[in-house]
Short mmCIF file of C-alpha atoms in Angstrom, two decimals:
data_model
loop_
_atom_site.label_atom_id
_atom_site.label_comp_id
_atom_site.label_asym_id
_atom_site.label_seq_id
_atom_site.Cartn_x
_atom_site.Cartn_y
_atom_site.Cartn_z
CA UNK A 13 116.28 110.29 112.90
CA UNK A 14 118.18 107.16 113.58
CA UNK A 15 116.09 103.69 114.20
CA UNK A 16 115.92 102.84 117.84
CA UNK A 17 116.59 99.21 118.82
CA UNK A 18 114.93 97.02 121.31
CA UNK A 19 116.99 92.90 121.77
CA UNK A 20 114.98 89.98 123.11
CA UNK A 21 117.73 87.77 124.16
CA UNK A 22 115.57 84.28 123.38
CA UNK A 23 115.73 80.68 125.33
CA UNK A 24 117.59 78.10 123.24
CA UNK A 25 115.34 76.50 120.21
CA UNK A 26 112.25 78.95 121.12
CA UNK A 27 112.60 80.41 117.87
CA UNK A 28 113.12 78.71 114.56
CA UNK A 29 113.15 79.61 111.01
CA UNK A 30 109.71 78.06 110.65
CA UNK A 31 108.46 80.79 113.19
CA UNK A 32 110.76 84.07 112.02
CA UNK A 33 108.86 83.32 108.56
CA UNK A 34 105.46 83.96 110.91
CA UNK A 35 106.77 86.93 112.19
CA UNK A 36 107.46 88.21 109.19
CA UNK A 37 104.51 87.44 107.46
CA UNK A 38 102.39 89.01 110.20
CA UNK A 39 104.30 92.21 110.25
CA UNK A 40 103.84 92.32 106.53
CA UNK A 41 107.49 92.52 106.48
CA UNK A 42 109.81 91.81 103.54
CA UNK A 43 112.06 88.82 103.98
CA UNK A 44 115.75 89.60 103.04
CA UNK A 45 118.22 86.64 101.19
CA UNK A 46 120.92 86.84 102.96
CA UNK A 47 124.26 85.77 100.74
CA UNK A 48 126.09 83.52 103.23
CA UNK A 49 129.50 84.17 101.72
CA UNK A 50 129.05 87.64 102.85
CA UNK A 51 129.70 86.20 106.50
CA UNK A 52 126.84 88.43 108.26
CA UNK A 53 126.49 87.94 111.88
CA UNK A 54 122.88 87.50 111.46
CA UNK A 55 121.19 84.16 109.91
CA UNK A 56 117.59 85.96 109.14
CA UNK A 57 116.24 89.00 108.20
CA UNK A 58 113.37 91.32 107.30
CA UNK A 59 112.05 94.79 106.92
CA UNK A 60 109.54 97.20 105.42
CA UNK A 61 108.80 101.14 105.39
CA UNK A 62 110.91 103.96 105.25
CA UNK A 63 111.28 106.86 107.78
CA UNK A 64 108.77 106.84 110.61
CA UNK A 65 107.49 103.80 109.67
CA UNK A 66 110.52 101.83 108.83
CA UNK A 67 110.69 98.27 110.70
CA UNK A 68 113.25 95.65 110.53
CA UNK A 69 114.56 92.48 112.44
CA UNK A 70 117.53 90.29 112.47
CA UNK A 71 117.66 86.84 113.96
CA UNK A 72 121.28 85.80 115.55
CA UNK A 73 120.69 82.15 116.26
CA UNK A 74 124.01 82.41 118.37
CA UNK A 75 124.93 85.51 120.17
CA UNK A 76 126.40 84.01 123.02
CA UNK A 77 129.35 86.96 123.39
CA UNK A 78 126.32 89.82 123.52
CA UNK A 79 124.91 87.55 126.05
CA UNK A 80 128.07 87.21 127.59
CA UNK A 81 128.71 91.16 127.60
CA UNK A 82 124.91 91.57 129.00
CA UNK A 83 125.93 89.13 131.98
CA UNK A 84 129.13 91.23 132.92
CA UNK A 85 126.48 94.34 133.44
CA UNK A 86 126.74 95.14 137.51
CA UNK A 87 123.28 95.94 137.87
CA UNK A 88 121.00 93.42 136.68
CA UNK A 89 119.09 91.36 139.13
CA UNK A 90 120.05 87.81 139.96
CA UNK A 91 117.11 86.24 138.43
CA UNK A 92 117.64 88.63 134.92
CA UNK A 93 120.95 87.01 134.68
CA UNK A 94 119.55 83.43 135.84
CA UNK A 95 116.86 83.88 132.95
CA UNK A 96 119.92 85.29 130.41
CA UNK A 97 121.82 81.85 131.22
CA UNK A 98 119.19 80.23 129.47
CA UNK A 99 119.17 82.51 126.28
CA UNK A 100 121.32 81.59 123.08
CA UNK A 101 119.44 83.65 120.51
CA UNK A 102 118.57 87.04 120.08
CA UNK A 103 115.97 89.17 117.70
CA UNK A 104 117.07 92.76 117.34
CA UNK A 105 113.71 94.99 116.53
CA UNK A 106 114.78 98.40 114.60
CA UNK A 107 112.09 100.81 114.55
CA UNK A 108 111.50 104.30 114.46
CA UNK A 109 107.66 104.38 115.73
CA UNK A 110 107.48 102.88 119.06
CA UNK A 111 103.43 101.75 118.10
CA UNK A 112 104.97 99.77 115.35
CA UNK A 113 107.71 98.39 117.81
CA UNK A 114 104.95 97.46 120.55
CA UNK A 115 102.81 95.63 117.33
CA UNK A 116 106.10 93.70 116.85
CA UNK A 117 106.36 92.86 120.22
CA UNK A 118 102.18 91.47 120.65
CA UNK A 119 102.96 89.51 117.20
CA UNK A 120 106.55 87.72 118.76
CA UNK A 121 104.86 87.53 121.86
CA UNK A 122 101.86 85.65 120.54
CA UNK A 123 104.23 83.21 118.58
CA UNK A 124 106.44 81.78 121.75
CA UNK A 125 103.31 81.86 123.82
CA UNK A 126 104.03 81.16 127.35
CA UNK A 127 108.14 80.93 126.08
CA UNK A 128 108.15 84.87 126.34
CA UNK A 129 107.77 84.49 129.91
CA UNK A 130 111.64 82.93 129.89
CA UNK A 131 112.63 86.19 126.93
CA UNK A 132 114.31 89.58 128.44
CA UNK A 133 115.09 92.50 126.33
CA UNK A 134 117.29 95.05 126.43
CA UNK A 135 115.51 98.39 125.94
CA UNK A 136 118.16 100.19 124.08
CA UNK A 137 118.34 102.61 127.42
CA UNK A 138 120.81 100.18 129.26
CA UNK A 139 117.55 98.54 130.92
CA UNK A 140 116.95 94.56 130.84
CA UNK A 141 112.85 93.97 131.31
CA UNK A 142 110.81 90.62 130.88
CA UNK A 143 109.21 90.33 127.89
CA UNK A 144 105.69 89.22 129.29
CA UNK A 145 105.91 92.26 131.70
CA UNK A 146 106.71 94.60 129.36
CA UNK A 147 103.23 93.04 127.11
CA UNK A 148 101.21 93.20 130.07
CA UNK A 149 102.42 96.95 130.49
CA UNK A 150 101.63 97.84 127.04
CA UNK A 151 97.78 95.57 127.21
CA UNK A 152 97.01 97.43 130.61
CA UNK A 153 98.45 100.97 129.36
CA UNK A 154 99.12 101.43 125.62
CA UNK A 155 100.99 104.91 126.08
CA UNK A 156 103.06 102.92 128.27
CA UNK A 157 106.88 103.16 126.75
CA UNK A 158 109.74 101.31 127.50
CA UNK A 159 112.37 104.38 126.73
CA UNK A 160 113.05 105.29 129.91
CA UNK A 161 116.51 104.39 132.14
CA UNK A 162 114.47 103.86 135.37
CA UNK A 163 110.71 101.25 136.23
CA UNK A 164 110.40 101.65 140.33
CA UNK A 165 106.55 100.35 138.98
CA UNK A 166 108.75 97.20 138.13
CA UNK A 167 110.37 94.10 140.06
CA UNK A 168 113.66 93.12 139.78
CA UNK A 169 114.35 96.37 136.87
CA UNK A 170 117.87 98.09 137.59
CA UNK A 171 118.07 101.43 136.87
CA UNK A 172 119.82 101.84 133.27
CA UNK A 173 123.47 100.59 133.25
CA UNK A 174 124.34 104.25 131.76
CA UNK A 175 122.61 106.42 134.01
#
């Protein structure tokens, strides 16, 4: 089984080295040195577990073409994109157990606070959702999943770009 991917496309400064070391920490997550000769695209990194309980994240303090490329999508709403205008950063959450992914999301959501309000991710099932929506989903329901291509139960979520 391949690991899934959620992206929380983050406003500019909202998440700093100082606070990926947090995350990390609180996940209990391994913090990789990354060799900057190598030229990765990525400028922080960390992971843990194998197999169904494998978790890992990557920082990109500047992804503006992904950002870019999400823009160019036809069916987000107005205010998605308005919100996406703001983002430079991203944090790319690998998982293969979506209860480890949703702990990852309370923990990120805890550090940026009322910031996650201004955060949308991309679901990995061409869907773009707020990340403060999709917390209050998973505090009010905790079966509740985000791998689906359609929320009607949700404002302002297009169906999946794919579908």
């Amino acid at each position: 089984m391949s690991a899934k991917e959620l992206i929380v496309f983050i406003p500019e400064f909202s998440l700093d080295k100082s606070a990926l070391t947090v995350l990390a920490e609180d996940l209990s997550l391994n913090v990789d040195v990354i060799p900057t000769s190598r030229g990765f695209s990525f400028d922080f990194s960390a992971q843990k577990g194998a197999g169904k309980s494998r978790l890992a994240i990557e920082h990109k303090a500047d992804d503006c073409l992904l950002i870019r490329e999400i823009m160019d999508w036809t069916r987000p709403s107005a205010s998605y994109k308005s919100m996406l205008t703001a983002c430079k950063s991203t944090l790319t959450v690998y998982y293969r157990d979506p209860s480890i992914a949703k702990d990852a999301l309370r923990k990120l959501g805890t550090i940026l606070q009322d910031r996650s309000s201004n955060c949308i991710v991309d679901n990995g099932f061409g869907c773009l959702l707020k990340l403060d929506v999709m917390l209050s989903c998973i505090d009010e329901e905790p079966q509740w999943s985000w791998e689906k291509e359609q929320f009607p139960e949700l404002e302002g979520v297009a169906d999946s770009e794919w579908k």
